[in-house]
Amino acid sequence: MRYVLLAVLAGSLWLGGCATSRDAKKFEERLIKLEKEVKTLRSEVLEAKGEISSAVGKVKALEENYRILLKELEKIKGKKRK
């Protein structure tokens, strides 16, 4: 991907008559920096996704416990009325 973008930029600069090896080097350095940022963000997203999945699992377990306790409470209330 990096080389495709670099080739596109180099081609467009060459056609414009502005392309130099220094321009290409600067562009490649910026591209490498962006790739590192993308990798970092991707790992952060995966980490957040795992945390969200964990939280969803905890919420589901709490909901199930709530339903069980609610049923138990209804049984207790039913016994008191009789």
mmCIF file of N, CA and C in Angstrom, residues 13-81:
data_model
loop_
_atom_site.group_PDB
_atom_site.id
_atom_site.type_symbol
_atom_site.label_atom_id
_atom_site.label_comp_id
_atom_site.label_asym_id
_atom_site.label_seq_id
_atom_site.Cartn_x
_atom_site.Cartn_y
_atom_site.Cartn_z
ATOM 1 N N LEU A 13 3.906 14.094 -9.117
ATOM 2 C CA LEU A 13 4.932 15.138 -8.996
ATOM 3 C C LEU A 13 5.807 15.193 -10.235
ATOM 4 N N TRP A 14 6.128 14.008 -10.789
ATOM 5 C CA TRP A 14 6.959 13.965 -11.980
ATOM 6 C C TRP A 14 6.258 14.631 -13.154
ATOM 7 N N LEU A 15 4.954 14.349 -13.256
ATOM 8 C CA LEU A 15 4.192 14.960 -14.342
ATOM 9 C C LEU A 15 4.134 16.473 -14.170
ATOM 10 N N GLY A 16 4.124 16.919 -12.925
ATOM 11 C CA GLY A 16 4.092 18.351 -12.665
ATOM 12 C C GLY A 16 5.470 18.987 -12.740
ATOM 13 N N GLY A 17 6.498 18.201 -12.889
ATOM 14 C CA GLY A 17 7.848 18.722 -12.988
ATOM 15 C C GLY A 17 8.446 19.108 -11.648
ATOM 16 N N CYS A 18 7.844 18.654 -10.537
ATOM 17 C CA CYS A 18 8.315 19.058 -9.211
ATOM 18 C C CYS A 18 8.979 17.925 -8.452
ATOM 19 N N ALA A 19 9.016 16.759 -9.030
ATOM 20 C CA ALA A 19 9.494 15.590 -8.295
ATOM 21 C C ALA A 19 11.000 15.624 -8.106
ATOM 22 N N THR A 20 11.400 15.409 -6.862
ATOM 23 C CA THR A 20 12.815 15.243 -6.545
ATOM 24 C C THR A 20 12.920 14.049 -5.625
ATOM 25 N N SER A 21 14.097 13.525 -5.521
ATOM 26 C CA SER A 21 14.278 12.383 -4.626
ATOM 27 C C SER A 21 14.049 12.828 -3.184
ATOM 28 N N ARG A 22 14.345 14.069 -2.869
ATOM 29 C CA ARG A 22 14.120 14.589 -1.517
ATOM 30 C C ARG A 22 12.621 14.647 -1.209
ATOM 31 N N ASP A 23 11.798 15.085 -2.188
ATOM 32 C CA ASP A 23 10.350 15.112 -2.006
ATOM 33 C C ASP A 23 9.819 13.706 -1.765
ATOM 34 N N ALA A 24 10.311 12.765 -2.552
ATOM 35 C CA ALA A 24 9.879 11.376 -2.406
ATOM 36 C C ALA A 24 10.280 10.835 -1.041
ATOM 37 N N LYS A 25 11.466 11.166 -0.587
ATOM 38 C CA LYS A 25 11.938 10.691 0.720
ATOM 39 C C LYS A 25 11.072 11.260 1.834
ATOM 40 N N LYS A 26 10.745 12.549 1.743
ATOM 41 C CA LYS A 26 9.880 13.165 2.762
ATOM 42 C C LYS A 26 8.508 12.510 2.769
ATOM 43 N N PHE A 27 7.987 12.266 1.582
ATOM 44 C CA PHE A 27 6.688 11.624 1.495
ATOM 45 C C PHE A 27 6.728 10.226 2.085
ATOM 46 N N GLU A 28 7.799 9.483 1.770
ATOM 47 C CA GLU A 28 7.923 8.128 2.304
ATOM 48 C C GLU A 28 8.027 8.155 3.828
ATOM 49 N N GLU A 29 8.765 9.111 4.376
ATOM 50 C CA GLU A 29 8.874 9.233 5.838
ATOM 51 C C GLU A 29 7.507 9.526 6.466
ATOM 52 N N ARG A 30 6.743 10.424 5.839
ATOM 53 C CA ARG A 30 5.404 10.721 6.351
ATOM 54 C C ARG A 30 4.514 9.505 6.258
ATOM 55 N N LEU A 31 4.651 8.761 5.176
ATOM 56 C CA LEU A 31 3.856 7.562 4.976
ATOM 57 C C LEU A 31 4.184 6.500 6.025
ATOM 58 N N ILE A 32 5.458 6.332 6.324
ATOM 59 C CA ILE A 32 5.869 5.373 7.355
ATOM 60 C C ILE A 32 5.309 5.787 8.711
ATOM 61 N N LYS A 33 5.367 7.070 9.003
ATOM 62 C CA LYS A 33 4.822 7.576 10.264
ATOM 63 C C LYS A 33 3.315 7.299 10.349
ATOM 64 N N LEU A 34 2.607 7.532 9.250
ATOM 65 C CA LEU A 34 1.170 7.266 9.229
ATOM 66 C C LEU A 34 0.873 5.777 9.392
ATOM 67 N N GLU A 35 1.680 4.922 8.782
ATOM 68 C CA GLU A 35 1.494 3.481 8.947
ATOM 69 C C GLU A 35 1.641 3.072 10.411
ATOM 70 N N LYS A 36 2.625 3.651 11.089
ATOM 71 C CA LYS A 36 2.822 3.349 12.514
ATOM 72 C C LYS A 36 1.613 3.804 13.323
ATOM 73 N N GLU A 37 1.087 4.988 12.999
ATOM 74 C CA GLU A 37 -0.087 5.488 13.706
ATOM 75 C C GLU A 37 -1.290 4.590 13.467
ATOM 76 N N VAL A 38 -1.444 4.123 12.227
ATOM 77 C CA VAL A 38 -2.556 3.230 11.907
ATOM 78 C C VAL A 38 -2.433 1.928 12.691
ATOM 79 N N LYS A 39 -1.225 1.369 12.767
ATOM 80 C CA LYS A 39 -1.016 0.134 13.530
ATOM 81 C C LYS A 39 -1.341 0.350 15.000
ATOM 82 N N THR A 40 -0.908 1.495 15.546
ATOM 83 C CA THR A 40 -1.190 1.804 16.950
ATOM 84 C C THR A 40 -2.690 1.919 17.175
ATOM 85 N N LEU A 41 -3.356 2.661 16.300
ATOM 86 C CA LEU A 41 -4.806 2.830 16.438
ATOM 87 C C LEU A 41 -5.537 1.509 16.273
ATOM 88 N N ARG A 42 -5.066 0.682 15.348
ATOM 89 C CA ARG A 42 -5.699 -0.614 15.132
ATOM 90 C C ARG A 42 -5.593 -1.471 16.397
ATOM 91 N N SER A 43 -4.424 -1.463 17.038
ATOM 92 C CA SER A 43 -4.262 -2.254 18.261
ATOM 93 C C SER A 43 -5.115 -1.681 19.392
ATOM 94 N N GLU A 44 -5.224 -0.342 19.459
ATOM 95 C CA GLU A 44 -6.079 0.272 20.472
ATOM 96 C C GLU A 44 -7.543 -0.095 20.242
ATOM 97 N N VAL A 45 -7.951 -0.133 18.980
ATOM 98 C CA VAL A 45 -9.334 -0.508 18.662
ATOM 99 C C VAL A 45 -9.589 -1.956 19.061
ATOM 100 N N LEU A 46 -8.649 -2.834 18.763
ATOM 101 C CA LEU A 46 -8.810 -4.241 19.137
ATOM 102 C C LEU A 46 -8.872 -4.407 20.650
ATOM 103 N N GLU A 47 -8.055 -3.634 21.363
ATOM 104 C CA GLU A 47 -8.073 -3.685 22.822
ATOM 105 C C GLU A 47 -9.420 -3.188 23.346
ATOM 106 N N ALA A 48 -9.887 -2.086 22.796
ATOM 107 C CA ALA A 48 -11.183 -1.536 23.220
ATOM 108 C C ALA A 48 -12.311 -2.511 22.889
ATOM 109 N N LYS A 49 -12.206 -3.156 21.736
ATOM 110 C CA LYS A 49 -13.216 -4.133 21.334
ATOM 111 C C LYS A 49 -13.278 -5.279 22.355
ATOM 112 N N GLY A 50 -12.112 -5.728 22.807
ATOM 113 C CA GLY A 50 -12.066 -6.784 23.825
ATOM 114 C C GLY A 50 -12.673 -6.325 25.134
ATOM 115 N N GLU A 51 -12.384 -5.079 25.523
ATOM 116 C CA GLU A 51 -12.954 -4.536 26.754
ATOM 117 C C GLU A 51 -14.468 -4.416 26.643
ATOM 118 N N ILE A 52 -14.946 -4.005 25.477
ATOM 119 C CA ILE A 52 -16.393 -3.886 25.270
ATOM 120 C C ILE A 52 -17.050 -5.254 25.342
ATOM 121 N N SER A 53 -16.437 -6.243 24.703
ATOM 122 C CA SER A 53 -16.981 -7.598 24.749
ATOM 123 C C SER A 53 -17.045 -8.112 26.179
ATOM 124 N N SER A 54 -16.009 -7.833 26.932
ATOM 125 C CA SER A 54 -15.983 -8.247 28.331
ATOM 126 C C SER A 54 -17.093 -7.556 29.115
ATOM 127 N N ALA A 55 -17.258 -6.264 28.892
ATOM 128 C CA ALA A 55 -18.297 -5.508 29.592
ATOM 129 C C ALA A 55 -19.685 -6.015 29.216
ATOM 130 N N VAL A 56 -19.890 -6.337 27.948
ATOM 131 C CA VAL A 56 -21.177 -6.865 27.509
ATOM 132 C C VAL A 56 -21.470 -8.193 28.210
ATOM 133 N N GLY A 57 -20.449 -9.030 28.313
ATOM 134 C CA GLY A 57 -20.622 -10.301 29.016
ATOM 135 C C GLY A 57 -20.987 -10.100 30.475
ATOM 136 N N LYS A 58 -20.362 -9.132 31.112
ATOM 137 C CA LYS A 58 -20.675 -8.842 32.516
ATOM 138 C C LYS A 58 -22.091 -8.319 32.668
ATOM 139 N N VAL A 59 -22.514 -7.466 31.744
ATOM 140 C CA VAL A 59 -23.876 -6.922 31.797
ATOM 141 C C VAL A 59 -24.897 -8.047 31.627
ATOM 142 N N LYS A 60 -24.640 -8.948 30.688
ATOM 143 C CA LYS A 60 -25.558 -10.075 30.477
ATOM 144 C C LYS A 60 -25.652 -10.947 31.728
ATOM 145 N N ALA A 61 -24.516 -11.180 32.372
ATOM 146 C CA ALA A 61 -24.522 -11.978 33.606
ATOM 147 C C ALA A 61 -25.299 -11.261 34.704
ATOM 148 N N LEU A 62 -25.114 -9.942 34.822
ATOM 149 C CA LEU A 62 -25.860 -9.171 35.819
ATOM 150 C C LEU A 62 -27.358 -9.184 35.526
ATOM 151 N N GLU A 63 -27.724 -9.087 34.263
ATOM 152 C CA GLU A 63 -29.141 -9.145 33.901
ATOM 153 C C GLU A 63 -29.741 -10.492 34.284
ATOM 154 N N GLU A 64 -29.000 -11.556 34.036
ATOM 155 C CA GLU A 64 -29.489 -12.895 34.389
ATOM 156 C C GLU A 64 -29.636 -13.029 35.906
ATOM 157 N N ASN A 65 -28.642 -12.539 36.648
ATOM 158 C CA ASN A 65 -28.741 -12.578 38.115
ATOM 159 C C ASN A 65 -29.927 -11.747 38.600
ATOM 160 N N TYR A 66 -30.164 -10.606 37.956
ATOM 161 C CA TYR A 66 -31.297 -9.758 38.315
ATOM 162 C C TYR A 66 -32.611 -10.505 38.099
ATOM 163 N N ARG A 67 -32.747 -11.201 36.967
ATOM 164 C CA ARG A 67 -33.972 -11.955 36.703
ATOM 165 C C ARG A 67 -34.184 -13.061 37.739
ATOM 166 N N ILE A 68 -33.100 -13.739 38.091
ATOM 167 C CA ILE A 68 -33.200 -14.804 39.089
ATOM 168 C C ILE A 68 -33.643 -14.234 40.435
ATOM 169 N N LEU A 69 -33.011 -13.138 40.850
ATOM 170 C CA LEU A 69 -33.379 -12.518 42.124
ATOM 171 C C LEU A 69 -34.806 -11.991 42.099
ATOM 172 N N LEU A 70 -35.244 -11.475 40.986
ATOM 173 C CA LEU A 70 -36.610 -10.978 40.856
ATOM 174 C C LEU A 70 -37.612 -12.121 41.004
ATOM 175 N N LYS A 71 -37.321 -13.273 40.409
ATOM 176 C CA LYS A 71 -38.189 -14.441 40.541
ATOM 177 C C LYS A 71 -38.245 -14.904 41.998
ATOM 178 N N GLU A 72 -37.081 -14.910 42.649
ATOM 179 C CA GLU A 72 -37.031 -15.302 44.059
ATOM 180 C C GLU A 72 -37.851 -14.334 44.919
ATOM 181 N N LEU A 73 -37.737 -13.048 44.629
ATOM 182 C CA LEU A 73 -38.502 -12.050 45.365
ATOM 183 C C LEU A 73 -39.994 -12.251 45.167
ATOM 184 N N GLU A 74 -40.408 -12.552 43.940
ATOM 185 C CA GLU A 74 -41.820 -12.802 43.667
ATOM 186 C C GLU A 74 -42.310 -14.034 44.429
ATOM 187 N N LYS A 75 -41.459 -15.065 44.531
ATOM 188 C CA LYS A 75 -41.838 -16.257 45.298
ATOM 189 C C LYS A 75 -42.024 -15.909 46.772
ATOM 190 N N ILE A 76 -41.111 -15.115 47.302
ATOM 191 C CA ILE A 76 -41.188 -14.717 48.712
ATOM 192 C C ILE A 76 -42.445 -13.894 48.964
ATOM 193 N N LYS A 77 -42.735 -12.965 48.086
ATOM 194 C CA LYS A 77 -43.939 -12.139 48.234
ATOM 195 C C LYS A 77 -45.187 -13.000 48.143
ATOM 196 N N GLY A 78 -45.170 -13.994 47.254
ATOM 197 C CA GLY A 78 -46.310 -14.897 47.096
ATOM 198 C C GLY A 78 -46.541 -15.709 48.352
ATOM 199 N N LYS A 79 -45.488 -16.125 49.035
ATOM 200 C CA LYS A 79 -45.615 -16.903 50.264
ATOM 201 C C LYS A 79 -46.165 -16.047 51.394
ATOM 202 N N LYS A 80 -45.787 -14.779 51.458
ATOM 203 C CA LYS A 80 -46.268 -13.892 52.519
ATOM 204 C C LYS A 80 -47.758 -13.617 52.374
ATOM 205 N N ARG A 81 -48.253 -13.538 51.152
ATOM 206 C CA ARG A 81 -49.669 -13.249 50.930
ATOM 207 C C ARG A 81 -50.545 -14.417 51.298
#
